[in-house]
CSV table of C-alpha atoms in Angstrom, one decimal:
chain,number,residue,atom,x,y,z
A,1,UNK,CA,-96.5,-107.5,7.0
A,2,UNK,CA,-95.4,-108.4,10.6
A,3,UNK,CA,-92.4,-110.3,9.3
A,4,UNK,CA,-91.3,-107.3,7.3
A,5,UNK,CA,-91.6,-105.0,10.3
A,6,UNK,CA,-89.7,-107.5,12.5
A,7,UNK,CA,-86.8,-107.5,10.0
A,8,UNK,CA,-86.9,-103.7,9.6
A,9,UNK,CA,-86.5,-103.4,13.4
A,10,UNK,CA,-83.3,-105.4,13.5
A,11,UNK,CA,-81.1,-102.5,12.5
A,12,UNK,CA,-81.7,-100.3,15.5
A,13,UNK,CA,-81.5,-103.4,17.8
A,14,UNK,CA,-78.1,-104.3,16.4
A,15,UNK,CA,-76.8,-100.8,16.9
A,16,UNK,CA,-78.1,-100.7,20.5
A,17,UNK,CA,-76.6,-104.1,21.3
A,18,UNK,CA,-73.2,-103.1,19.9
A,19,UNK,CA,-73.1,-99.8,21.7
A,20,UNK,CA,-74.1,-101.4,25.0
A,21,UNK,CA,-71.1,-103.8,24.6
A,22,UNK,CA,-68.9,-100.8,23.6
A,23,UNK,CA,-67.7,-102.6,20.5
A,24,UNK,CA,-66.7,-100.8,17.3
A,25,UNK,CA,-67.8,-101.9,13.9
A,26,UNK,CA,-64.3,-103.0,13.1
A,27,UNK,CA,-64.2,-105.2,16.3
A,28,UNK,CA,-67.6,-106.7,15.5
A,29,UNK,CA,-66.5,-107.4,12.0
A,30,UNK,CA,-63.5,-109.3,13.3
A,31,UNK,CA,-65.8,-111.3,15.6
A,32,UNK,CA,-68.4,-112.2,13.0
A,33,UNK,CA,-66.5,-112.3,9.7
A,34,UNK,CA,-69.0,-109.7,8.3
A,35,UNK,CA,-67.5,-106.6,6.7
A,36,UNK,CA,-67.7,-103.4,8.7
A,37,UNK,CA,-69.4,-101.6,5.8
A,38,UNK,CA,-72.1,-104.3,5.7
A,39,UNK,CA,-72.6,-104.1,9.4
A,40,UNK,CA,-73.0,-100.3,9.1
A,41,UNK,CA,-75.7,-100.7,6.4
A,42,UNK,CA,-77.5,-103.4,8.5
A,43,UNK,CA,-77.6,-101.0,11.6
A,44,UNK,CA,-78.8,-98.1,9.5
A,45,UNK,CA,-81.6,-100.2,8.0
A,46,UNK,CA,-80.2,-99.7,4.4
A,47,UNK,CA,-79.8,-103.5,4.1
A,48,UNK,CA,-81.9,-106.3,5.4
A,49,UNK,CA,-80.1,-109.1,7.3
A,50,UNK,CA,-79.9,-112.6,6.0
A,51,UNK,CA,-79.8,-115.7,8.2
A,52,UNK,CA,-76.1,-116.2,7.5
A,53,UNK,CA,-75.6,-112.7,9.0
A,54,UNK,CA,-78.0,-113.0,11.9
A,55,UNK,CA,-76.5,-116.2,13.3
A,56,UNK,CA,-73.0,-114.9,13.9
A,57,UNK,CA,-74.4,-111.5,15.1
A,58,UNK,CA,-76.6,-113.3,17.7
A,59,UNK,CA,-73.6,-115.3,18.9
A,60,UNK,CA,-71.4,-112.2,19.1
A,61,UNK,CA,-73.9,-110.2,21.1
A,62,UNK,CA,-74.9,-113.1,23.3
A,63,UNK,CA,-78.6,-113.1,22.6
A,64,UNK,CA,-81.0,-115.7,21.2
A,65,UNK,CA,-81.8,-115.3,17.5
A,66,UNK,CA,-85.5,-114.9,18.1
A,67,UNK,CA,-84.9,-112.0,20.5
A,68,UNK,CA,-82.6,-110.3,18.0
A,69,UNK,CA,-85.4,-110.2,15.4
A,70,UNK,CA,-88.2,-109.9,18.1
A,71,UNK,CA,-90.1,-112.8,16.6
A,72,UNK,CA,-93.7,-113.2,18.0
A,73,UNK,CA,-94.3,-116.2,20.3
A,74,UNK,CA,-96.6,-119.0,19.1
A,75,UNK,CA,-97.8,-122.5,19.9
A,76,UNK,CA,-97.8,-123.9,23.4
A,77,UNK,CA,-97.2,-121.0,25.8
A,78,UNK,CA,-95.2,-123.3,28.1
A,79,UNK,CA,-92.6,-123.7,25.4
A,80,UNK,CA,-92.7,-120.2,23.9
A,81,UNK,CA,-91.4,-121.1,20.4
A,82,UNK,CA,-90.8,-117.9,18.4
A,83,UNK,CA,-90.8,-118.7,14.7
A,84,UNK,CA,-88.9,-116.5,12.3
A,85,UNK,CA,-90.3,-116.2,8.8
A,86,UNK,CA,-87.9,-115.3,6.1
A,87,UNK,CA,-88.6,-113.6,2.8
A,88,UNK,CA,-87.8,-116.7,0.8
A,89,UNK,CA,-90.5,-118.8,2.5
A,90,UNK,CA,-88.1,-120.4,5.0
A,91,UNK,CA,-89.4,-120.7,8.6
A,92,UNK,CA,-86.9,-121.0,11.5
A,93,UNK,CA,-87.8,-122.2,15.0
A,94,UNK,CA,-85.0,-121.4,17.6
A,95,UNK,CA,-84.9,-124.3,20.0
A,96,UNK,CA,-82.4,-123.0,22.5
A,97,UNK,CA,-83.1,-120.1,24.9
A,98,UNK,CA,-79.7,-119.5,26.4
A,99,UNK,CA,-77.2,-117.2,24.6
A,100,UNK,CA,-73.8,-118.5,23.8
A,101,UNK,CA,-72.6,-122.1,23.2
A,102,UNK,CA,-74.2,-124.3,20.6
A,103,UNK,CA,-77.5,-123.0,19.3
A,104,UNK,CA,-80.2,-125.4,18.0
A,105,UNK,CA,-82.7,-124.6,15.3
A,106,UNK,CA,-85.4,-126.3,13.3
A,107,UNK,CA,-85.7,-125.3,9.7
A,108,UNK,CA,-88.7,-125.7,7.4
A,109,UNK,CA,-87.9,-125.1,3.7
A,110,UNK,CA,-90.6,-124.8,1.0
A,111,UNK,CA,-90.6,-127.3,-1.8
A,112,UNK,CA,-89.1,-126.4,-5.2
A,113,UNK,CA,-90.5,-127.6,-8.5
A,114,UNK,CA,-87.6,-126.3,-10.5
A,115,UNK,CA,-83.9,-126.7,-9.5
A,116,UNK,CA,-82.7,-123.6,-7.7
A,117,UNK,CA,-79.5,-121.8,-8.4
A,118,UNK,CA,-77.4,-122.0,-5.2
A,119,UNK,CA,-76.0,-118.9,-3.5
A,120,UNK,CA,-73.4,-120.3,-1.1
A,121,UNK,CA,-72.5,-118.2,1.9
A,122,UNK,CA,-69.8,-118.4,4.6
A,123,UNK,CA,-69.5,-117.4,8.2
A,124,UNK,CA,-67.6,-118.3,11.3
A,125,UNK,CA,-68.6,-121.5,13.1
A,126,UNK,CA,-69.2,-125.2,12.8
A,127,UNK,CA,-72.6,-126.7,11.8
A,128,UNK,CA,-74.4,-130.1,12.2
A,129,UNK,CA,-77.5,-130.8,10.1
A,130,UNK,CA,-80.0,-133.7,10.5
A,131,UNK,CA,-82.8,-134.2,8.1
A,132,UNK,CA,-86.3,-135.0,9.6
A,133,UNK,CA,-88.5,-135.0,6.5
A,134,UNK,CA,-88.2,-134.4,2.8
A,135,UNK,CA,-85.1,-134.3,0.6
A,136,UNK,CA,-82.5,-131.6,1.5
A,137,UNK,CA,-80.1,-130.4,-1.1
A,138,UNK,CA,-76.7,-129.3,0.4
A,139,UNK,CA,-74.1,-127.5,-1.7
A,140,UNK,CA,-70.8,-127.5,0.2
A,141,UNK,CA,-67.8,-126.2,-1.6
A,142,UNK,CA,-67.5,-128.1,-4.9
A,143,UNK,CA,-69.9,-130.8,-3.7
A,144,UNK,CA,-73.7,-131.0,-4.5
A,145,UNK,CA,-75.5,-133.7,-2.5
A,146,UNK,CA,-79.0,-134.7,-1.4
A,147,UNK,CA,-79.7,-135.8,2.1
A,148,UNK,CA,-82.7,-138.0,3.0
A,149,UNK,CA,-84.5,-138.4,6.4
A,150,UNK,CA,-82.1,-139.9,8.9
A,151,UNK,CA,-79.0,-138.5,7.2
A,152,UNK,CA,-76.7,-135.9,8.7
A,153,UNK,CA,-73.8,-133.6,7.7
A,154,UNK,CA,-71.3,-131.6,9.7
A,155,UNK,CA,-68.9,-129.0,8.3
A,156,UNK,CA,-66.9,-125.9,8.9
A,157,UNK,CA,-69.1,-123.0,8.0
A,158,UNK,CA,-66.1,-121.1,6.5
A,159,UNK,CA,-66.6,-123.4,3.5
A,160,UNK,CA,-69.2,-121.9,1.1
A,161,UNK,CA,-72.5,-123.7,1.7
A,162,UNK,CA,-76.2,-123.5,0.7
A,163,UNK,CA,-79.3,-125.4,1.6
A,164,UNK,CA,-82.5,-125.9,-0.4
A,165,UNK,CA,-85.3,-128.4,-1.1
A,166,UNK,CA,-84.4,-131.1,-3.6
A,167,UNK,CA,-88.0,-131.7,-4.7
A,168,UNK,CA,-91.4,-130.2,-4.6
A,169,UNK,CA,-92.0,-131.4,-1.1
A,170,UNK,CA,-91.1,-129.2,1.9
A,171,UNK,CA,-88.0,-130.1,4.0
A,172,UNK,CA,-87.7,-130.2,7.7
A,173,UNK,CA,-84.3,-130.4,9.3
A,174,UNK,CA,-82.5,-129.7,12.6
A,175,UNK,CA,-79.4,-127.6,12.8
A,176,UNK,CA,-76.8,-127.1,15.5
A,177,UNK,CA,-74.5,-124.1,15.1
A,178,UNK,CA,-71.4,-123.7,17.3
A,179,UNK,CA,-68.3,-121.6,17.5
A,180,UNK,CA,-65.3,-122.2,15.2
A,181,UNK,CA,-63.6,-125.4,16.3
A,182,UNK,CA,-66.4,-126.4,18.7
A,183,UNK,CA,-67.3,-130.0,18.2
A,184,UNK,CA,-69.9,-132.4,19.7
A,185,UNK,CA,-68.7,-134.6,22.5
A,186,UNK,CA,-69.9,-138.2,22.2
A,187,UNK,CA,-70.2,-139.9,25.6
A,188,UNK,CA,-71.4,-143.2,24.3
A,189,UNK,CA,-71.6,-145.0,20.9
A,190,UNK,CA,-72.2,-148.5,19.6
A,191,UNK,CA,-69.1,-150.6,18.7
A,192,UNK,CA,-70.4,-150.7,15.2
A,193,UNK,CA,-72.4,-147.9,13.7
A,194,UNK,CA,-75.6,-149.0,12.0
A,195,UNK,CA,-74.9,-147.0,8.9
A,196,UNK,CA,-72.7,-148.7,6.2
A,197,UNK,CA,-72.1,-146.1,3.5
A,198,UNK,CA,-70.7,-142.9,5.2
A,199,UNK,CA,-69.4,-140.4,2.7
A,200,UNK,CA,-67.0,-137.6,3.4
A,201,UNK,CA,-67.3,-134.9,0.7
A,202,UNK,CA,-64.5,-132.5,1.7
A,203,UNK,CA,-64.9,-132.4,5.4
A,204,UNK,CA,-68.6,-133.1,5.4
A,205,UNK,CA,-69.9,-136.3,7.1
A,206,UNK,CA,-73.0,-137.9,5.8
A,207,UNK,CA,-74.6,-140.6,7.9
A,208,UNK,CA,-77.7,-142.8,7.4
A,209,UNK,CA,-79.5,-144.3,10.4
A,210,UNK,CA,-80.6,-147.5,8.6
C-alpha cells in the first residue's frame, strides 16, 4: 500500500535530516522527549513512527509533517493538501506549510461501535483542540471526557493524553500544536463569553460556543 511505503520511507528521511543538522541521537532525544534507543529504531526502519513521535520530530527538524512522511498531494492543486493516512484509520490533513511555530492540523477519526481502550501518550508541547463534527473522546491524565461540536480543550502535552471517537460516527476536529509554554495570544474578546459551563479538568479547558 502507498501509505505503508510512505511510513517505511520515514526512517531514512529522519536519519538524513538529523545528519544534515549535525545532531546526535542524544541531542535529538533531549529536544523531542523521545528515547535515543527509540529514535535509533525509527531511523533504521525497525520501528514505525506514531503520530505522537512524528509531531515533535517534525518540529525539531523544522519541516512540515507531510514532507516528513512524503504524503501525496490531493484535492485542489492550488491548496496542495497532503493527507496522511495512519494504520488505525485516522486521516491527518496538515494545514500549515511553514516549519516552526504553531502547526495546524485537521484530524478525521473513524467511528467506533465498541468503547476503545485508551493508550495515552506524552510529548513536549502545548495543544489546542476544537471539535467540528461528531463526538470526540479525550482522555487527559485521570479525566475521561466527551467533547461535542463547538467545544474545545487545551492542555500541556506532557500530560498523558489520548483521542478517540465516542460513538459509531466519525469525528472531525482541528488541532493546533505549539512548543512547550507557547500559548495563543487573544487580541480581542467579548466582555462576556457566550459559553456558560466551562470546565477545567486538570489544566484542560473545555468551552462550548452556544
